[in-house]
mmCIF file of C-alpha atoms in Angstrom:
data_model
loop_
_atom_site.group_PDB
_atom_site.id
_atom_site.type_symbol
_atom_site.label_atom_id
_atom_site.label_comp_id
_atom_site.label_asym_id
_atom_site.label_seq_id
_atom_site.Cartn_x
_atom_site.Cartn_y
_atom_site.Cartn_z
ATOM 1 C CA ALA A 17 0.000 0.000 0.000
ATOM 2 C CA GLN A 18 1.039 3.565 -0.581
ATOM 3 C CA SER A 19 1.131 6.437 1.897
ATOM 4 C CA VAL A 20 1.935 10.128 1.753
ATOM 5 C CA THR A 21 3.301 12.466 4.417
ATOM 6 C CA GLN A 22 3.285 16.203 4.045
ATOM 7 C CA LEU A 23 5.751 17.383 6.608
ATOM 8 C CA ASP A 24 4.376 20.868 7.206
ATOM 9 C CA SER A 25 0.756 21.639 7.960
ATOM 10 C CA GLN A 26 1.283 25.385 7.480
ATOM 11 C CA VAL A 27 3.945 27.414 5.718
ATOM 12 C CA PRO A 28 3.870 31.199 6.133
ATOM 13 C CA VAL A 29 6.109 33.108 3.735
ATOM 14 C CA PHE A 30 6.546 36.685 2.563
ATOM 15 C CA GLU A 31 5.640 37.719 -0.960
ATOM 16 C CA GLU A 32 8.483 37.268 -3.498
ATOM 17 C CA ALA A 33 10.328 34.839 -1.198
ATOM 18 C CA PRO A 34 11.066 31.269 -2.324
ATOM 19 C CA VAL A 35 9.075 28.398 -0.886
ATOM 20 C CA GLU A 36 9.400 24.629 -0.587
ATOM 21 C CA LEU A 37 6.523 22.366 0.427
ATOM 22 C CA ARG A 38 7.732 18.945 1.476
ATOM 23 C CA CYS A 39 6.217 15.596 0.583
ATOM 24 C CA ASN A 40 7.450 12.097 1.337
ATOM 25 C CA TYR A 41 5.809 8.922 0.153
ATOM 26 C CA SER A 42 6.035 5.259 0.930
ATOM 27 C CA SER A 43 5.514 2.475 -1.608
ATOM 28 C CA SER A 44 6.956 -0.898 -2.479
ATOM 29 C CA VAL A 45 6.097 -0.479 -6.181
ATOM 30 C CA SER A 46 6.594 2.251 -8.753
ATOM 31 C CA VAL A 47 4.307 5.217 -8.303
ATOM 32 C CA TYR A 48 2.848 8.230 -10.008
ATOM 33 C CA LEU A 49 3.084 11.451 -7.975
ATOM 34 C CA PHE A 50 0.921 14.551 -8.112
ATOM 35 C CA TRP A 51 0.639 17.977 -6.545
ATOM 36 C CA TYR A 52 -2.799 19.561 -6.462
ATOM 37 C CA VAL A 53 -3.790 23.048 -5.287
ATOM 38 C CA GLN A 54 -7.062 24.043 -3.655
ATOM 39 C CA TYR A 55 -7.946 27.734 -3.583
ATOM 40 C CA PRO A 56 -10.514 28.848 -0.989
ATOM 41 C CA ASN A 57 -13.991 27.461 -1.610
ATOM 42 C CA GLN A 58 -12.947 25.603 -4.739
ATOM 43 C CA GLY A 59 -12.171 22.071 -5.824
ATOM 44 C CA LEU A 60 -8.646 20.772 -6.301
ATOM 45 C CA GLN A 61 -6.765 21.348 -9.545
ATOM 46 C CA LEU A 62 -3.581 19.782 -10.810
ATOM 47 C CA LEU A 63 -0.320 21.724 -10.436
ATOM 48 C CA LEU A 64 2.011 19.083 -11.826
ATOM 49 C CA LYS A 65 2.635 15.353 -11.977
ATOM 50 C CA TYR A 66 5.461 12.858 -12.263
ATOM 51 C CA LEU A 67 4.835 9.667 -14.205
ATOM 52 C CA SER A 68 8.325 8.751 -15.451
ATOM 53 C CA GLY A 69 11.354 10.272 -17.165
ATOM 54 C CA SER A 70 12.973 13.503 -16.047
ATOM 55 C CA THR A 71 12.885 13.849 -12.284
ATOM 56 C CA LEU A 72 12.366 17.616 -12.438
ATOM 57 C CA VAL A 73 8.790 18.389 -13.303
ATOM 58 C CA LYS A 74 7.493 21.840 -14.185
ATOM 59 C CA GLY A 75 3.897 22.793 -13.550
ATOM 60 C CA ILE A 76 1.557 25.724 -13.795
ATOM 61 C CA ASN A 77 2.014 29.097 -12.106
ATOM 62 C CA GLY A 78 5.814 28.759 -11.895
ATOM 63 C CA PHE A 79 5.820 25.716 -9.611
ATOM 64 C CA GLU A 80 8.179 22.778 -10.028
ATOM 65 C CA ALA A 81 8.864 19.565 -8.142
ATOM 66 C CA GLU A 82 11.701 17.096 -8.016
ATOM 67 C CA PHE A 83 11.190 13.353 -7.732
ATOM 68 C CA ASN A 84 13.871 11.767 -5.562
ATOM 69 C CA LYS A 85 13.548 7.999 -5.565
ATOM 70 C CA SER A 86 16.280 7.315 -3.016
ATOM 71 C CA GLN A 87 14.737 9.722 -0.512
ATOM 72 C CA THR A 88 11.162 8.870 -1.568
ATOM 73 C CA SER A 89 10.387 12.557 -1.788
ATOM 74 C CA PHE A 90 8.535 14.842 -4.165
ATOM 75 C CA HIS A 91 9.023 18.369 -2.822
ATOM 76 C CA LEU A 92 7.276 21.318 -4.459
ATOM 77 C CA ARG A 93 9.130 24.580 -5.014
ATOM 78 C CA LYS A 94 8.551 28.073 -6.319
ATOM 79 C CA PRO A 95 11.358 30.645 -6.512
ATOM 80 C CA SER A 96 9.145 33.677 -5.840
ATOM 81 C CA VAL A 97 5.613 33.475 -4.450
ATOM 82 C CA HIS A 98 2.697 35.844 -4.927
ATOM 83 C CA ILE A 99 -0.193 36.680 -2.631
ATOM 84 C CA SER A 100 -2.404 34.749 -5.050
ATOM 85 C CA ASP A 101 -0.494 31.525 -4.254
ATOM 86 C CA THR A 102 -2.161 31.432 -0.840
ATOM 87 C CA ALA A 103 -3.992 28.099 -0.897
ATOM 88 C CA GLU A 104 -3.958 24.509 0.358
ATOM 89 C CA TYR A 105 -1.514 22.210 -1.437
ATOM 90 C CA PHE A 106 -1.932 18.445 -1.576
ATOM 91 C CA CYS A 107 0.636 15.845 -2.506
ATOM 92 C CA ALA A 108 -0.836 12.607 -3.862
ATOM 93 C CA VAL A 109 0.441 9.188 -4.895
ATOM 94 C CA THR A 110 -1.002 6.345 -6.871
ATOM 95 C CA ARG A 111 0.431 3.023 -7.905
ATOM 96 C CA GLY A 112 1.792 3.276 -11.414
ATOM 97 C CA THR A 113 0.260 0.918 -13.965
ATOM 98 C CA GLY A 114 -2.844 -0.688 -12.631
ATOM 99 C CA GLY A 115 -3.274 1.480 -9.584
ATOM 100 C CA PHE A 116 -6.853 2.207 -8.660
ATOM 101 C CA LYS A 117 -6.621 4.496 -5.694
ATOM 102 C CA THR A 118 -4.943 7.863 -5.226
ATOM 103 C CA ILE A 119 -3.803 8.594 -1.683
ATOM 104 C CA PHE A 120 -3.722 12.266 -0.718
ATOM 105 C CA GLY A 121 -1.531 13.808 1.936
ATOM 106 C CA ALA A 122 -3.044 15.856 4.739
ATOM 107 C CA GLY A 123 -2.331 19.120 2.911
ATOM 108 C CA THR A 124 -0.053 22.108 3.521
ATOM 109 C CA ARG A 125 -1.551 25.530 3.927
ATOM 110 C CA LEU A 126 0.653 28.099 2.163
ATOM 111 C CA PHE A 127 0.026 31.585 3.469
ATOM 112 C CA VAL A 128 1.743 34.385 1.562
ATOM 113 C CA LYS A 129 2.095 37.641 3.456
ATOM 114 C CA ALA A 130 2.586 41.103 1.952
ATOM 115 C CA ASP B 6 -18.349 24.910 -20.024
ATOM 116 C CA THR B 7 -17.848 23.388 -16.569
ATOM 117 C CA ALA B 8 -15.905 20.127 -16.799
ATOM 118 C CA VAL B 9 -17.142 18.552 -13.544
ATOM 119 C CA SER B 10 -20.276 19.979 -12.010
ATOM 120 C CA GLN B 11 -22.048 19.170 -8.759
ATOM 121 C CA THR B 12 -25.456 20.095 -7.414
ATOM 122 C CA PRO B 13 -26.317 21.469 -5.013
ATOM 123 C CA LYS B 14 -23.408 23.669 -3.912
ATOM 124 C CA TYR B 15 -24.791 23.975 -0.387
ATOM 125 C CA LEU B 16 -27.037 21.575 1.481
ATOM 126 C CA VAL B 17 -28.372 22.282 4.971
ATOM 127 C CA THR B 18 -30.585 19.633 6.495
ATOM 128 C CA GLN B 19 -31.747 18.056 9.745
ATOM 129 C CA MET B 20 -30.433 14.870 11.311
ATOM 130 C CA GLY B 21 -32.253 11.797 10.094
ATOM 131 C CA ASN B 22 -33.129 13.176 6.677
ATOM 132 C CA ASP B 23 -32.162 11.589 3.341
ATOM 133 C CA LYS B 24 -30.388 13.664 0.688
ATOM 134 C CA SER B 25 -28.698 13.272 -2.675
ATOM 135 C CA ILE B 26 -25.824 15.020 -4.393
ATOM 136 C CA LYS B 27 -25.482 14.862 -8.163
ATOM 137 C CA CYS B 28 -22.320 14.944 -10.250
ATOM 138 C CA GLU B 29 -21.818 15.206 -13.984
ATOM 139 C CA GLN B 30 -18.656 15.353 -16.077
ATOM 140 C CA ASN B 31 -18.415 16.352 -19.740
ATOM 141 C CA LEU B 32 -14.786 15.297 -20.227
ATOM 142 C CA GLY B 33 -15.534 11.848 -21.612
ATOM 143 C CA HIS B 34 -13.697 10.237 -18.704
ATOM 144 C CA ASP B 35 -14.170 6.606 -17.710
ATOM 145 C CA THR B 36 -13.520 6.942 -13.963
ATOM 146 C CA MET B 37 -15.409 8.962 -11.370
ATOM 147 C CA TYR B 38 -14.931 9.429 -7.630
ATOM 148 C CA TRP B 39 -16.525 10.729 -4.467
ATOM 149 C CA TYR B 40 -14.332 12.276 -1.777
ATOM 150 C CA LYS B 41 -15.160 13.638 1.663
ATOM 151 C CA GLN B 42 -13.163 16.612 2.955
ATOM 152 C CA ASP B 43 -13.448 17.298 6.669
ATOM 153 C CA SER B 44 -13.024 20.572 8.517
ATOM 154 C CA LYS B 45 -9.251 20.021 8.743
ATOM 155 C CA LYS B 46 -9.081 19.733 4.934
ATOM 156 C CA PHE B 47 -8.282 16.017 5.063
ATOM 157 C CA LEU B 48 -9.427 14.411 1.818
ATOM 158 C CA LYS B 49 -10.670 10.845 1.978
ATOM 159 C CA ILE B 50 -11.843 8.750 -0.942
ATOM 160 C CA MET B 51 -15.232 7.149 -0.516
ATOM 161 C CA PHE B 52 -16.080 5.496 -3.836
ATOM 162 C CA SER B 53 -14.773 5.134 -7.351
ATOM 163 C CA TYR B 54 -16.476 3.894 -10.499
ATOM 164 C CA ASN B 55 -14.762 2.831 -13.696
ATOM 165 C CA ASN B 56 -17.033 2.418 -16.721
ATOM 166 C CA LYS B 57 -20.046 2.364 -14.403
ATOM 167 C CA GLU B 58 -18.556 -0.420 -12.253
ATOM 168 C CA LEU B 59 -17.699 0.118 -8.605
ATOM 169 C CA ILE B 60 -13.933 -0.355 -8.167
ATOM 170 C CA ILE B 61 -13.302 1.341 -4.837
ATOM 171 C CA ASN B 62 -15.593 1.158 -1.859
ATOM 172 C CA GLU B 63 -13.786 2.412 1.198
ATOM 173 C CA THR B 64 -14.958 1.872 4.743
ATOM 174 C CA VAL B 65 -18.003 4.056 4.441
ATOM 175 C CA PRO B 66 -21.262 3.540 6.369
ATOM 176 C CA ASN B 67 -23.817 1.789 4.204
ATOM 177 C CA ARG B 68 -26.050 4.834 4.652
ATOM 178 C CA PHE B 69 -23.997 6.185 1.731
ATOM 179 C CA SER B 70 -24.915 4.707 -1.631
ATOM 180 C CA PRO B 71 -23.400 5.773 -4.944
ATOM 181 C CA LYS B 72 -25.182 5.317 -8.249
ATOM 182 C CA SER B 73 -23.749 5.649 -11.720
ATOM 183 C CA PRO B 74 -26.520 5.660 -14.337
ATOM 184 C CA ASP B 75 -23.961 6.234 -17.104
ATOM 185 C CA LYS B 76 -20.262 7.084 -17.448
ATOM 186 C CA ALA B 77 -20.903 10.830 -17.226
ATOM 187 C CA HIS B 78 -22.856 10.762 -13.960
ATOM 188 C CA LEU B 79 -22.133 9.637 -10.428
ATOM 189 C CA ASN B 80 -24.647 10.479 -7.745
ATOM 190 C CA LEU B 81 -24.366 10.067 -3.989
ATOM 191 C CA HIS B 82 -27.363 9.289 -1.835
ATOM 192 C CA ILE B 83 -27.137 9.551 1.935
ATOM 193 C CA ASN B 84 -29.761 8.057 4.259
ATOM 194 C CA SER B 85 -30.424 8.978 7.871
ATOM 195 C CA LEU B 86 -27.996 11.871 7.980
ATOM 196 C CA GLU B 87 -25.876 12.301 11.110
ATOM 197 C CA LEU B 88 -24.001 15.281 12.528
ATOM 198 C CA GLY B 89 -20.672 13.670 11.580
ATOM 199 C CA ASP B 90 -21.663 13.665 7.916
ATOM 200 C CA SER B 91 -21.173 17.438 7.823
ATOM 201 C CA ALA B 92 -18.300 18.040 5.401
ATOM 202 C CA VAL B 93 -17.529 19.132 1.873
ATOM 203 C CA TYR B 94 -18.115 16.374 -0.671
ATOM 204 C CA PHE B 95 -16.153 16.458 -3.918
ATOM 205 C CA CYS B 96 -16.822 14.615 -7.096
ATOM 206 C CA ALA B 97 -13.909 14.028 -9.475
ATOM 207 C CA SER B 98 -13.234 12.270 -12.746
ATOM 208 C CA SER B 99 -10.204 10.958 -14.614
ATOM 209 C CA GLN B 100 -9.484 9.194 -17.866
ATOM 210 C CA GLY B 101 -8.289 6.122 -16.008
ATOM 211 C CA PRO B 102 -7.936 5.097 -12.374
ATOM 212 C CA SER B 103 -4.375 6.432 -11.945
ATOM 213 C CA ASP B 104 -4.635 9.522 -14.148
ATOM 214 C CA THR B 105 -4.987 13.214 -13.289
ATOM 215 C CA GLN B 106 -8.246 13.858 -11.492
ATOM 216 C CA TYR B 107 -10.521 16.791 -12.307
ATOM 217 C CA PHE B 108 -12.547 17.965 -9.338
ATOM 218 C CA GLY B 109 -15.951 19.542 -9.092
ATOM 219 C CA PRO B 110 -16.519 22.688 -6.988
ATOM 220 C CA GLY B 111 -17.742 20.705 -3.983
ATOM 221 C CA THR B 112 -21.000 20.404 -2.043
ATOM 222 C CA ARG B 113 -20.941 21.750 1.495
ATOM 223 C CA LEU B 114 -23.250 19.570 3.580
ATOM 224 C CA THR B 115 -24.314 20.823 6.987
ATOM 225 C CA VAL B 116 -26.344 18.538 9.210
ATOM 226 C CA LEU B 117 -28.126 20.272 12.101
#
């Protein structure tokens, strides 16, 4: 079975500062990894995903994430955040090829301050 | 055009009542899901259908019953509502079971 741990429940950061949201996963088989964002009072939407290939994945809104198999991590980064990035961010994992269930982490609340 | 839509957006009801939430997707996807998000934002899968067949049925009280009349629709019926059922319920769809999921806007259920 797969599991996901998001190491920070809240991350406050000033506007234009860099940010890293941490995600570790556990799985005995190959996995697909996702980051989703949830803005207030909305559903989740995909930021980026890793299926295979290059371990550095670029997503929307200037976000990127790096898949590190040896450390079983998939941390999300942005070099300079905006107020509009304030949202809940979810890391998710599913078993690659034949997986039926996506496991979501508990979420990290990113709060960008002016 | 909304890709995944849910109705109603808000639902306020008394304990013991029965209610339904409807979901429709116009993306042509084969897989649909119901999730429950609690007040701490924790997202838990409840059910998943692939080509109208139930493929995931998590430990959910049998007061909750999903129904998929066709691939584009997945409805959730809840009997005998309890206070603990208060949450935001999200419908989602994906091309396949491990693909990117597209979420609806959510239905906020409040049980009084």
